Amino acid sequence: MAAILDKAREVYEGEIDFEGQRLAEGLSTYLLSIVGVLCFLVGYVTNNITYTLWVGLGGTALTFVVIVPPWPFFNKHPVQWLPARKSRGPAGPGYNIVVDGKKVQ
């Protein structure tokens, strides 16, 4: 049971990297633009606002399904963070960050 919960948590809390964010933004822009043009064409050809709204709703739902879940192709370039440095106390080597004239570690 724990394995199933861990897998569900991993899917729910999925991660995407910076390149994945850029891809998601581009995909959402292109898909919603295509849906908008398609809605206009359907409305113009059929002269029926109901069809136009249904096509728009369906296209928006499709875009939602493509963009919102953290699909694996959104995390192909994970960020390799530097390891944390350990401070050896107030006098030891650490981060030299100064805030309002005081050294912060």
mmCIF file of C-alpha atoms in Angstrom, residues 7 27 41 44 49 72 86 103 105:
data_model
loop_
_atom_site.group_PDB
_atom_site.id
_atom_site.type_symbol
_atom_site.label_atom_id
_atom_site.label_comp_id
_atom_site.label_asym_id
_atom_site.label_seq_id
_atom_site.Cartn_x
_atom_site.Cartn_y
_atom_site.Cartn_z
ATOM 1 C CA LYS A 7 3.673 6.463 -6.713
ATOM 2 C CA LEU A 27 2.324 24.703 -26.094
ATOM 3 C CA LEU A 41 -14.019 29.400 -38.428
ATOM 4 C CA TYR A 44 -18.373 31.779 -39.276
ATOM 5 C CA ILE A 49 -22.738 30.316 -31.511
ATOM 6 C CA PRO A 72 7.590 13.172 -18.119
ATOM 7 C CA LYS A 86 28.398 23.458 5.751
ATOM 8 C CA LYS A 103 27.078 38.906 8.354
ATOM 9 C CA GLN A 105 25.238 32.541 7.679
#
